Coordinates of N, CA and C in Angstrom, one line a residue:
L1 N 0.8 -1.2 0.0 CA 0.0 0.0 0.0 C 0.9 1.3 0.0
Y2 N 2.0 1.2 0.8 CA 2.9 2.4 0.8 C 3.4 2.7 -0.6
T3 N 4.0 1.6 -1.2 CA 4.6 1.8 -2.5 C 3.6 2.3 -3.5
Q4 N 2.4 1.7 -3.5 CA 1.3 2.1 -4.5 C 1.0 3.6 -4.3
R5 N 0.9 4.0 -3.0 CA 0.6 5.4 -2.8 C 1.7 6.3 -3.3
L6 N 2.9 5.9 -3.1 CA 4.1 6.7 -3.5 C 4.0 6.8 -5.1
I7 N 3.8 5.6 -5.7 CA 3.7 5.6 -7.2 C 2.6 6.6 -7.7
S8 N 1.5 6.7 -7.0 CA 0.4 7.5 -7.4 C 0.8 9.0 -7.5
H9 N 1.9 9.4 -6.8 CA 2.3 10.8 -6.9 C 3.4 11.0 -8.0
L10 N 3.8 10.0 -8.7 CA 4.7 10.2 -9.8 C 4.0 11.0 -10.9
P11 N 4.8 11.7 -11.7 CA 4.2 12.4 -12.9 C 3.7 11.4 -13.9
E12 N 2.9 11.8 -14.8 CA 2.4 10.9 -15.9 C 3.6 10.6 -16.8
G13 N 3.6 9.4 -17.3 CA 4.7 9.0 -18.2 C 5.1 7.6 -18.0
E14 N 5.4 6.9 -19.1 CA 5.7 5.5 -19.1 C 7.2 5.1 -18.8
H15 N 8.1 6.1 -19.2 CA 9.5 5.8 -19.1 C 10.2 6.9 -18.4
L16 N 9.8 7.2 -17.1 CA 10.5 8.3 -16.4 C 11.9 7.9 -16.0
S17 N 12.8 8.9 -16.0 CA 14.1 8.6 -15.4 C 14.0 9.0 -14.0
I18 N 14.4 8.1 -13.1 CA 14.2 8.3 -11.6 C 15.5 8.1 -10.9
L19 N 16.0 9.0 -10.1 CA 17.1 8.9 -9.2 C 16.5 8.5 -7.9
D20 N 16.8 7.3 -7.4 CA 16.4 6.8 -6.1 C 17.5 7.0 -5.1
V21 N 17.3 8.0 -4.3 CA 18.3 8.4 -3.3 C 18.0 7.6 -2.0
G22 N 19.0 6.9 -1.6 CA 18.9 6.0 -0.4 C 18.8 4.6 -0.8
G23 N 17.9 4.3 -1.7 CA 17.8 2.9 -2.3 C 17.3 1.8 -1.5
G24 N 17.7 1.8 -0.2 CA 17.3 0.7 0.7 C 17.8 -0.6 0.1
A25 N 16.9 -1.6 0.2 CA 17.3 -2.9 -0.3 C 16.9 -3.1 -1.8
G26 N 16.4 -2.0 -2.4 CA 16.1 -2.0 -3.8 C 14.6 -2.4 -4.2
E27 N 13.8 -2.6 -3.1 CA 12.4 -3.0 -3.4 C 11.6 -2.0 -4.2
T28 N 11.7 -0.7 -3.8 CA 11.0 0.3 -4.5 C 11.5 0.5 -5.9
A29 N 12.8 0.5 -6.0 CA 13.4 0.7 -7.3 C 13.0 -0.5 -8.3
L30 N 12.9 -1.7 -7.7 CA 12.6 -2.8 -8.5 C 11.1 -2.7 -9.0
T31 N 10.2 -2.3 -8.1 CA 8.8 -2.1 -8.5 C 8.7 -1.0 -9.6
L32 N 9.4 0.1 -9.5 CA 9.4 1.2 -10.5 C 10.0 0.7 -11.8
S33 N 11.0 -0.1 -11.7 CA 11.7 -0.6 -12.9 C 10.7 -1.5 -13.7
K34 N 10.0 -2.4 -12.9 CA 9.0 -3.3 -13.6 C 7.9 -2.5 -14.3
L35 N 7.6 -1.3 -13.8 CA 6.6 -0.4 -14.4 C 7.2 0.3 -15.7
G36 N 8.4 0.0 -16.0 CA 9.0 0.6 -17.2 C 9.9 1.8 -17.0
H37 N 10.1 2.2 -15.8 CA 10.9 3.4 -15.5 C 12.4 3.1 -15.5
D38 N 13.2 4.2 -15.8 CA 14.6 4.1 -15.9 C 15.2 4.5 -14.6
L39 N 15.8 3.6 -13.8 CA 16.3 3.9 -12.5 C 17.8 4.0 -12.4
E40 N 18.2 4.9 -11.5 CA 19.6 5.0 -11.0 C 19.5 5.1 -9.5
I41 N 20.4 4.4 -8.8 CA 20.3 4.3 -7.4 C 21.6 4.8 -6.7
V42 N 21.4 5.6 -5.7 CA 22.5 6.1 -4.8 C 22.2 5.5 -3.4
V43 N 23.1 4.7 -2.9 CA 22.9 4.1 -1.6 C 24.3 4.0 -0.9
P44 N 24.4 4.6 0.4 CA 25.7 4.6 1.1 C 26.1 3.3 1.7
S45 N 25.2 2.4 2.0 CA 25.6 1.2 2.7 C 26.1 0.1 1.7
P46 N 27.3 -0.4 1.9 CA 27.8 -1.5 1.0 C 26.9 -2.7 0.9
P47 N 26.4 -3.3 2.0 CA 25.5 -4.4 1.9 C 24.2 -4.2 1.2
L48 N 23.6 -3.0 1.4 CA 22.4 -2.6 0.7 C 22.7 -2.4 -0.8
A49 N 23.9 -1.8 -1.1 CA 24.2 -1.6 -2.5 C 24.3 -2.9 -3.2
K50 N 24.9 -4.0 -2.6 CA 25.0 -5.3 -3.2 C 23.6 -5.9 -3.4
R51 N 22.7 -5.7 -2.4 CA 21.3 -6.2 -2.6 C 20.6 -5.5 -3.7
C52 N 20.8 -4.2 -3.9 CA 20.2 -3.5 -5.0 C 20.8 -4.0 -6.4
E53 N 22.1 -4.2 -6.4 CA 22.7 -4.8 -7.6 C 22.1 -6.1 -8.0
A54 N 21.9 -7.0 -6.9 CA 21.4 -8.3 -7.2 C 19.9 -8.3 -7.7
K55 N 19.2 -7.3 -7.2 CA 17.8 -7.2 -7.6 C 17.6 -6.6 -9.0
M56 N 18.3 -5.6 -9.3 CA 18.1 -4.8 -10.5 C 18.8 -5.4 -11.7
S57 N 18.3 -5.0 -12.9 CA 19.0 -5.5 -14.1 C 20.4 -4.9 -14.2
Q58 N 21.2 -5.6 -15.1 CA 22.6 -5.2 -15.1 C 22.8 -3.7 -15.6
G59 N 21.8 -3.2 -16.4 CA 22.0 -1.9 -16.9 C 21.6 -0.8 -15.9
T60 N 21.2 -1.1 -14.7 CA 20.8 -0.1 -13.7 C 22.0 0.3 -12.9
P61 N 22.4 1.6 -13.0 CA 23.6 2.1 -12.2 C 23.2 2.1 -10.7
V62 N 24.1 1.5 -9.9 CA 24.0 1.5 -8.4 C 25.3 2.1 -7.9
H63 N 25.2 3.3 -7.3 CA 26.3 4.0 -6.8 C 26.4 3.8 -5.2
N64 N 27.5 3.2 -4.8 CA 27.7 3.0 -3.4 C 28.4 4.2 -2.7
L65 N 27.6 5.2 -2.5 CA 28.1 6.4 -1.8 C 26.9 7.3 -1.3
G66 N 27.2 8.3 -0.5 CA 26.2 9.1 0.0 C 25.7 10.1 -1.1
F67 N 24.6 10.7 -0.9 CA 24.0 11.7 -1.9 C 24.9 12.9 -1.9
E68 N 25.6 13.2 -0.8 CA 26.4 14.3 -0.7 C 27.6 14.2 -1.6
E69 N 28.1 13.0 -1.8 CA 29.3 12.7 -2.7 C 28.9 12.4 -4.1
Y70 N 27.6 12.2 -4.4 CA 27.2 11.8 -5.7 C 27.3 13.0 -6.7
E71 N 27.9 12.7 -7.9 CA 28.1 13.7 -8.9 C 27.6 13.1 -10.3
T72 N 26.9 13.9 -11.0 CA 26.4 13.5 -12.4 C 26.1 14.7 -13.2
N73 N 26.2 14.5 -14.5 CA 25.8 15.6 -15.5 C 24.3 15.3 -15.9
R74 N 23.8 14.2 -15.5 CA 22.5 13.8 -15.9 C 21.4 14.5 -15.1
Q75 N 20.3 14.8 -15.7 CA 19.1 15.4 -15.0 C 17.9 14.5 -15.2
F76 N 17.3 14.2 -14.0 CA 16.2 13.2 -14.0 C 14.8 13.8 -14.0
D77 N 13.9 13.0 -14.5 CA 12.5 13.4 -14.4 C 12.0 13.5 -12.9
V78 N 12.6 12.6 -12.1 CA 12.2 12.5 -10.7 C 13.4 12.2 -9.8
C79 N 13.5 13.0 -8.8 CA 14.5 12.7 -7.7 C 13.7 12.2 -6.5
L80 N 13.9 11.0 -6.2 CA 13.0 10.3 -5.1 C 13.8 10.1 -3.8
F81 N 13.2 10.5 -2.7 CA 13.8 10.2 -1.4 C 12.7 9.4 -0.7
S82 N 12.8 8.1 -0.7 CA 11.8 7.3 0.0 C 12.4 6.8 1.3
E83 N 12.1 7.4 2.4 CA 12.6 7.2 3.8 C 14.1 7.3 3.9
S84 N 14.6 8.2 3.1 CA 16.1 8.5 3.2 C 16.4 10.0 3.4
F85 N 15.4 10.8 3.3 CA 15.6 12.3 3.3 C 16.1 12.7 4.7
Q86 N 15.6 12.1 5.8 CA 16.0 12.5 7.1 C 17.4 12.3 7.4
Y87 N 18.1 11.4 6.6 CA 19.5 11.1 6.9 C 20.5 12.0 6.2
I88 N 20.0 12.9 5.4 CA 20.8 13.8 4.6 C 20.6 15.3 5.1
P89 N 21.7 16.0 5.4 CA 21.6 17.4 5.9 C 20.7 18.2 5.0
L90 N 19.8 19.0 5.6 CA 18.8 19.8 4.8 C 19.5 20.8 3.9
E91 N 20.6 21.3 4.4 CA 21.3 22.4 3.6 C 21.9 21.8 2.3
V92 N 22.0 20.5 2.3 CA 22.6 19.8 1.1 C 21.5 19.2 0.2
S93 N 20.5 18.5 0.8 CA 19.6 17.7 0.0 C 18.8 18.4 -1.0
L94 N 18.1 19.5 -0.6 CA 17.2 20.2 -1.5 C 17.9 20.9 -2.7
K95 N 19.0 21.5 -2.3 CA 19.8 22.2 -3.4 C 20.4 21.2 -4.4
K96 N 20.9 20.1 -3.9 CA 21.4 19.1 -4.8 C 20.3 18.4 -5.6
A97 N 19.2 18.2 -4.9 CA 18.0 17.6 -5.6 C 17.6 18.5 -6.8
R98 N 17.6 19.8 -6.7 CA 17.3 20.7 -7.8 C 18.3 20.5 -8.9
K99 N 19.6 20.3 -8.5 CA 20.7 20.2 -9.5 C 20.5 19.0 -10.4
V100 N 20.0 17.9 -9.8 CA 20.0 16.6 -10.6 C 18.6 16.4 -11.2
T101 N 17.7 17.3 -11.0 CA 16.3 17.2 -11.5 C 16.1 18.2 -12.7
R102 N 15.6 17.7 -13.7 CA 15.4 18.6 -14.9 C 14.3 19.6 -14.6
Q103 N 14.4 20.7 -15.5 CA 13.4 21.7 -15.3 C 12.0 21.2 -15.5
G104 N 11.1 21.4 -14.6 CA 9.8 20.9 -14.6 C 9.7 19.5 -14.0
G105 N 10.8 18.9 -13.6 CA 10.8 17.6 -13.0 C 10.4 17.6 -11.5
L106 N 10.2 16.5 -11.0 CA 9.6 16.4 -9.6 C 10.6 15.9 -8.6
I107 N 10.7 16.6 -7.5 CA 11.4 16.1 -6.3 C 10.4 15.6 -5.4
L108 N 10.4 14.3 -5.1 CA 9.4 13.6 -4.3 C 10.1 13.0 -3.0
I109 N 9.5 13.4 -1.9 CA 10.0 13.0 -0.6 C 8.9 12.2 0.1
S110 N 9.3 11.1 0.7 CA 8.4 10.4 1.5 C 9.1 10.0 2.8
D111 N 8.8 10.7 3.9 CA 9.6 10.5 5.1 C 8.9 11.1 6.3
C112 N 9.5 10.8 7.5 CA 9.0 11.3 8.8 C 9.6 12.6 9.1
F113 N 8.8 13.5 9.6 CA 9.3 14.9 10.1 C 8.9 15.1 11.5
R114 N 9.7 15.9 12.2 CA 9.3 16.2 13.6 C 8.4 17.4 13.6
T115 N 7.3 17.2 14.4 CA 6.4 18.3 14.7 C 7.0 19.3 15.6
P116 N 6.5 20.5 15.8 CA 7.0 21.4 16.9 C 7.1 20.8 18.2
E117 N 6.2 19.9 18.6 CA 6.3 19.2 19.9 C 7.5 18.3 19.9
G118 N 7.8 17.7 18.8 CA 8.9 16.8 18.7 C 10.3 17.4 18.7
Q119 N 10.3 18.8 18.5 CA 11.5 19.5 18.5 C 12.0 20.0 19.9
Q120 N 11.2 19.8 20.9 CA 11.5 20.2 22.2 C 12.8 19.5 22.7
T121 N 13.6 20.2 23.4 CA 14.9 19.7 23.8 C 14.9 19.3 25.3
K122 N 13.8 19.6 26.0 CA 13.8 19.3 27.5 C 13.0 18.0 27.8
L123 N 12.7 17.2 26.8 CA 12.1 15.9 27.0 C 13.0 14.9 27.7
K124 N 12.5 14.1 28.6 CA 13.3 13.1 29.3 C 13.9 12.1 28.4
Y125 N 13.0 11.6 27.5 CA 13.4 10.6 26.5 C 13.2 11.1 25.1
R126 N 14.1 10.6 24.2 CA 13.9 10.9 22.8 C 12.6 10.3 22.3
P127 N 11.7 11.2 21.8 CA 10.4 10.7 21.4 C 10.5 9.7 20.2
V128 N 9.5 8.8 20.1 CA 9.5 7.9 19.0 C 9.4 8.6 17.7
G129 N 10.0 8.0 16.7 CA 10.0 8.6 15.4 C 11.3 9.4 15.1
G130 N 11.3 10.4 14.3 CA 12.5 11.1 14.0 C 12.3 12.0 12.7
G131 N 13.4 12.4 12.1 CA 13.4 13.2 10.9 C 13.7 14.6 11.2
H132 N 13.8 15.4 10.1 CA 14.0 16.8 10.2 C 12.8 17.6 10.8
A133 N 13.1 18.7 11.4 CA 12.0 19.5 11.9 C 11.2 20.1 10.8
I134 N 9.9 19.9 10.8 CA 9.1 20.3 9.7 C 9.2 21.8 9.5
T135 N 9.3 22.6 10.6 CA 9.5 24.1 10.4 C 10.7 24.4 9.7
R136 N 11.8 23.8 10.0 CA 13.1 24.0 9.3 C 13.0 23.5 7.8
F137 N 12.3 22.5 7.6 CA 12.1 22.0 6.3 C 11.5 23.0 5.4
H138 N 10.4 23.6 5.9 CA 9.7 24.7 5.1 C 10.7 25.9 4.8
E139 N 11.5 26.2 5.8 CA 12.5 27.3 5.6 C 13.5 26.9 4.5
E140 N 14.0 25.7 4.5 CA 15.0 25.3 3.5 C 14.4 25.1 2.2
V141 N 13.1 24.8 2.1 CA 12.4 24.7 0.8 C 12.4 26.1 0.1
E142 N 12.1 27.1 0.9 CA 12.1 28.5 0.4 C 13.5 28.9 0.0
K143 N 14.5 28.6 0.9 CA 15.9 29.0 0.6 C 16.4 28.3 -0.7
A144 N 15.9 27.1 -1.0 CA 16.3 26.4 -2.2 C 15.6 26.9 -3.4
G145 N 14.7 27.8 -3.3 CA 13.9 28.3 -4.4 C 12.8 27.4 -4.9
L146 N 12.3 26.5 -4.0 CA 11.3 25.5 -4.4 C 10.0 25.9 -3.8
E147 N 8.9 25.4 -4.4 CA 7.6 25.5 -3.9 C 6.9 24.1 -3.8
I148 N 6.2 23.9 -2.7 CA 5.6 22.6 -2.5 C 4.3 22.5 -3.4
A149 N 4.3 21.5 -4.3 CA 3.2 21.3 -5.2 C 2.1 20.5 -4.5
F150 N 2.4 19.5 -3.7 CA 1.4 18.8 -2.9 C 2.1 18.2 -1.7
M151 N 1.3 18.0 -0.7 CA 1.7 17.4 0.6 C 0.7 16.4 1.1
D152 N 1.0 15.1 1.1 CA 0.1 14.1 1.4 C 0.4 13.6 2.8
D153 N -0.4 13.9 3.8 CA -0.1 13.5 5.2 C -0.6 12.1 5.4
I154 N 0.3 11.1 5.6 CA -0.2 9.7 5.9 C 0.2 9.3 7.3
T155 N 0.3 10.2 8.2 CA 0.7 9.9 9.6 C -0.2 8.8 10.2
D156 N -1.5 9.0 10.0 CA -2.5 8.1 10.6 C -2.4 6.7 10.0
K157 N -1.8 6.6 8.7 CA -1.7 5.3 8.1 C -0.5 4.5 8.6
V158 N 0.6 5.2 8.9 CA 1.8 4.5 9.3 C 1.9 4.3 10.8
A159 N 1.1 5.2 11.6 CA 1.2 5.1 13.1 C 0.9 3.8 13.7
P160 N -0.1 3.0 13.2 CA -0.4 1.7 13.8 C 0.8 0.7 13.8
S161 N 1.7 0.9 12.9 CA 2.9 0.0 12.9 C 3.7 0.2 14.2
I162 N 3.6 1.4 14.8 CA 4.4 1.7 16.0 C 3.8 0.9 17.1
D163 N 2.5 0.7 17.2 CA 1.9 -0.2 18.2 C 2.4 -1.6 18.1
L164 N 2.5 -2.1 16.8 CA 2.9 -3.5 16.6 C 4.4 -3.6 17.1
E165 N 5.2 -2.6 16.8 CA 6.6 -2.7 17.3 C 6.6 -2.6 18.8
S166 N 5.8 -1.8 19.4 CA 5.7 -1.7 20.9 C 5.3 -3.0 21.5
E167 N 4.3 -3.7 20.9 CA 3.9 -4.9 21.5 C 5.0 -6.0 21.5
L168 N 5.8 -6.0 20.4 CA 6.9 -6.9 20.2 C 7.9 -6.6 21.3
N169 N 8.2 -5.3 21.5 CA 9.2 -4.9 22.5 C 8.8 -5.3 23.9
K170 N 7.5 -5.1 24.1 CA 7.0 -5.5 25.5 C 7.0 -7.0 25.7
F171 N 6.8 -7.7 24.7 CA 6.9 -9.2 24.8 C 8.3 -9.6 25.1
I172 N 9.3 -9.0 24.4 CA 10.7 -9.3 24.6 C 11.1 -8.8 26.0
G173 N 10.6 -7.6 26.4 CA 10.9 -7.1 27.7 C 10.4 -7.9 28.8
S174 N 9.2 -8.4 28.7 CA 8.6 -9.2 29.8 C 9.3 -10.5 30.0
S175 N 9.8 -11.1 28.9 CA 10.6 -12.3 29.0 C 12.0 -12.0 29.7
I176 N 12.6 -10.9 29.3 CA 13.9 -10.6 29.9 C 13.7 -10.3 31.4
F177 N 12.6 -9.5 31.8 CA 12.4 -9.2 33.2 C 12.1 -10.4 34.0
R178 N 11.3 -11.4 33.4 CA 11.0 -12.6 34.1 C 12.3 -13.4 34.4
I179 N 13.2 -13.5 33.4 CA 14.4 -14.2 33.6 C 15.3 -13.5 34.7
D180 N 15.2 -12.2 34.6 CA 16.0 -11.4 35.6 C 15.5 -11.7 37.0
R181 N 14.2 -11.8 37.2 CA 13.6 -12.1 38.5 C 13.9 -13.5 39.0
E182 N 13.9 -14.4 38.1 CA 14.2 -15.8 38.4 C 15.7 -16.0 38.8
L183 N 16.6 -15.3 38.1 CA 18.0 -15.3 38.4 C 18.2 -14.6 39.8
K184 N 17.5 -13.6 40.1 CA 17.6 -12.9 41.4 C 17.2 -13.8 42.5
D185 N 16.2 -14.6 42.3 CA 15.7 -15.5 43.4 C 16.6 -16.8 43.5
K186 N 17.0 -17.3 42.4 CA 17.7 -18.6 42.4 C 19.2 -18.5 42.4
N187 N 19.8 -17.5 41.7 CA 21.2 -17.3 41.6 C 21.6 -15.9 41.8
P188 N 21.4 -15.3 43.0 CA 21.6 -13.9 43.2 C 23.1 -13.5 42.9
L189 N 24.0 -14.3 43.2 CA 25.4 -14.0 42.9 C 25.7 -13.8 41.4
I190 N 25.2 -14.8 40.6 CA 25.4 -14.7 39.2 C 24.7 -13.4 38.6
R191 N 23.4 -13.3 39.1 CA 22.6 -12.1 38.7 C 23.3 -10.8 39.0
G192 N 23.9 -10.7 40.3 CA 24.5 -9.5 40.7 C 25.8 -9.2 39.9
T193 N 26.5 -10.3 39.5 CA 27.7 -10.1 38.7 C 27.4 -9.6 37.3
M194 N 26.3 -10.2 36.8 CA 25.9 -9.8 35.4 C 25.4 -8.3 35.4
A195 N 24.7 -8.0 36.5 CA 24.1 -6.6 36.6 C 25.3 -5.6 36.7
T196 N 26.3 -5.9 37.5 CA 27.5 -5.1 37.7 C 28.2 -4.8 36.4
I197 N 28.4 -5.9 35.6 CA 29.1 -5.8 34.3 C 28.3 -5.0 33.4
F198 N 26.9 -5.2 33.4 CA 26.1 -4.4 32.5 C 26.2 -2.9 32.8
R199 N 26.2 -2.6 34.1 CA 26.3 -1.2 34.5 C 27.6 -0.6 34.1
L200 N 28.7 -1.4 34.2 CA 30.0 -0.9 33.9 C 30.1 -0.6 32.4
L201 N 29.4 -1.4 31.6 CA 29.5 -1.3 30.1 C 28.5 -0.3 29.5
T202 N 27.6 0.2 30.3 CA 26.6 1.1 29.7 C 26.4 2.3 30.6
R203 N 25.9 3.4 29.9 CA 25.6 4.6 30.6 C 24.2 4.6 31.2
D204 N 24.0 5.4 32.2 CA 22.6 5.5 32.9 C 21.6 5.8 31.8
K205 N 21.9 6.8 30.9 CA 20.9 7.2 29.9 C 20.5 6.1 29.0
S206 N 21.6 5.3 28.6 CA 21.3 4.2 27.7 C 20.5 3.1 28.4
R207 N 20.7 2.9 29.7 CA 19.9 1.8 30.4 C 18.5 2.3 30.5
D208 N 18.3 3.6 30.8 CA 16.9 4.1 31.0 C 16.2 4.0 29.6
K209 N 16.9 4.3 28.5 CA 16.3 4.3 27.2 C 15.9 2.9 26.9
L210 N 16.8 1.9 27.2 CA 16.5 0.5 26.9 C 15.3 0.0 27.7
K211 N 15.2 0.4 29.0 CA 14.1 0.0 29.8 C 12.8 0.6 29.3
E212 N 12.9 1.8 28.9 CA 11.6 2.5 28.4 C 11.1 1.8 27.2
R213 N 12.1 1.4 26.3 CA 11.7 0.7 25.1 C 11.1 -0.6 25.3
L214 N 11.7 -1.4 26.2 CA 11.2 -2.7 26.6 C 9.9 -2.7 27.3
E215 N 9.7 -1.7 28.1 CA 8.4 -1.5 28.8 C 7.3 -1.0 27.8
G216 N 7.7 -0.3 26.8 CA 6.8 0.2 25.8 C 5.8 1.2 26.1
H217 N 6.1 2.0 27.2 CA 5.1 3.0 27.6 C 5.0 4.2 26.7
L218 N 6.1 4.6 26.1 CA 6.1 5.9 25.3 C 6.3 5.6 23.8
R219 N 6.2 4.4 23.4 CA 6.3 4.1 22.0 C 5.0 3.5 21.5
N220 N 4.1 4.4 21.1 CA 2.7 4.0 20.6 C 2.3 5.0 19.6
K221 N 1.2 4.7 18.9 CA 0.7 5.6 17.8 C 0.3 7.0 18.3
V222 N -0.2 7.1 19.5 CA -0.6 8.4 20.0 C 0.7 9.3 20.2
E223 N 1.7 8.7 20.8 CA 3.0 9.5 20.9 C 3.6 9.8 19.6
F224 N 3.5 8.8 18.7 CA 4.1 9.0 17.3 C 3.4 10.2 16.6
C225 N 2.1 10.2 16.7 CA 1.3 11.3 16.0 C 1.6 12.7 16.7
K226 N 1.9 12.7 17.9 CA 2.1 13.9 18.7 C 3.4 14.5 18.2
Y227 N 4.4 13.7 18.1 CA 5.8 14.2 17.9 C 6.2 14.1 16.4
N228 N 5.4 13.6 15.5 CA 5.9 13.4 14.1 C 4.7 13.6 13.2
C229 N 5.1 13.9 11.9 CA 4.1 13.8 10.8 C 4.9 13.1 9.7
Y230 N 4.2 12.2 9.1 CA 4.7 11.4 8.0 C 4.1 11.9 6.7
L231 N 5.0 12.4 5.8 CA 4.5 13.1 4.6 C 5.1 12.6 3.3
M232 N 4.2 12.7 2.3 CA 4.7 12.5 0.9 C 4.6 13.9 0.3
V233 N 5.8 14.5 0.0 CA 5.8 15.9 -0.4 C 6.4 15.9 -1.8
G234 N 5.8 16.7 -2.7 CA 6.2 16.9 -4.1 C 6.5 18.3 -4.4
M235 N 7.7 18.6 -5.0 CA 8.1 19.9 -5.4 C 8.5 19.9 -6.9
V236 N 8.0 20.8 -7.7 CA 8.4 20.8 -9.1 C 9.6 21.8 -9.2
N237 N 10.7 21.3 -9.9 CA 11.9 22.1 -10.1 C 11.6 23.2 -11.1
P238 N 11.7 24.5 -10.7 CA 11.4 25.6 -11.6 C 12.5 26.1 -12.4
Q239 N 13.7 25.5 -12.2 CA 14.9 26.1 -12.8 C 14.9 26.2 -14.3

């Protein structure tokens, strides 16, 4: 459903040239290629680059480097960031996207952004989700000389997956806590030694974060929707 919704935002055309920034394991690129589009992939992870190469046809260029280092004289019909935009500095991504997208071409972003609530710095725990601050994103869009053509908010569609993740974490956590209690009752010396080693190898903040994740209190769809918005954003390159 996610991929189909993403595809619905592509411009009309049977043989679009598409730069897939981030690439992942190549699933989205493979789907687009099967629809007849001409793909080029930029992916910084060597293992993921190999998976992309294995999935795609031999004629599909796969560049194992970050978007910041990527250079080309080619201009694409679409510059696509599918869940990769948040990992690239804002001051780089939009300006470079304009450079590699033809005049009238589409810059298409599908990713998570932080709401104003999610940008607070005094929160005890890092909120679920992530991404660039939505306010700063709008500022950088203007600086890059772009205008938003459409913005499809799918936060409520992706949020339920957070509850599934939380339930899995709570299941794992309850198992770990049960084993810990049993060790404490039956083998207190071994349990004490293990606890001491764990404390020596980890920071207080890391232990608190792990405990919070395993208990699953703050990782749910309500918290996700409060601190994040998940958007599919399209901008037409006016250059």
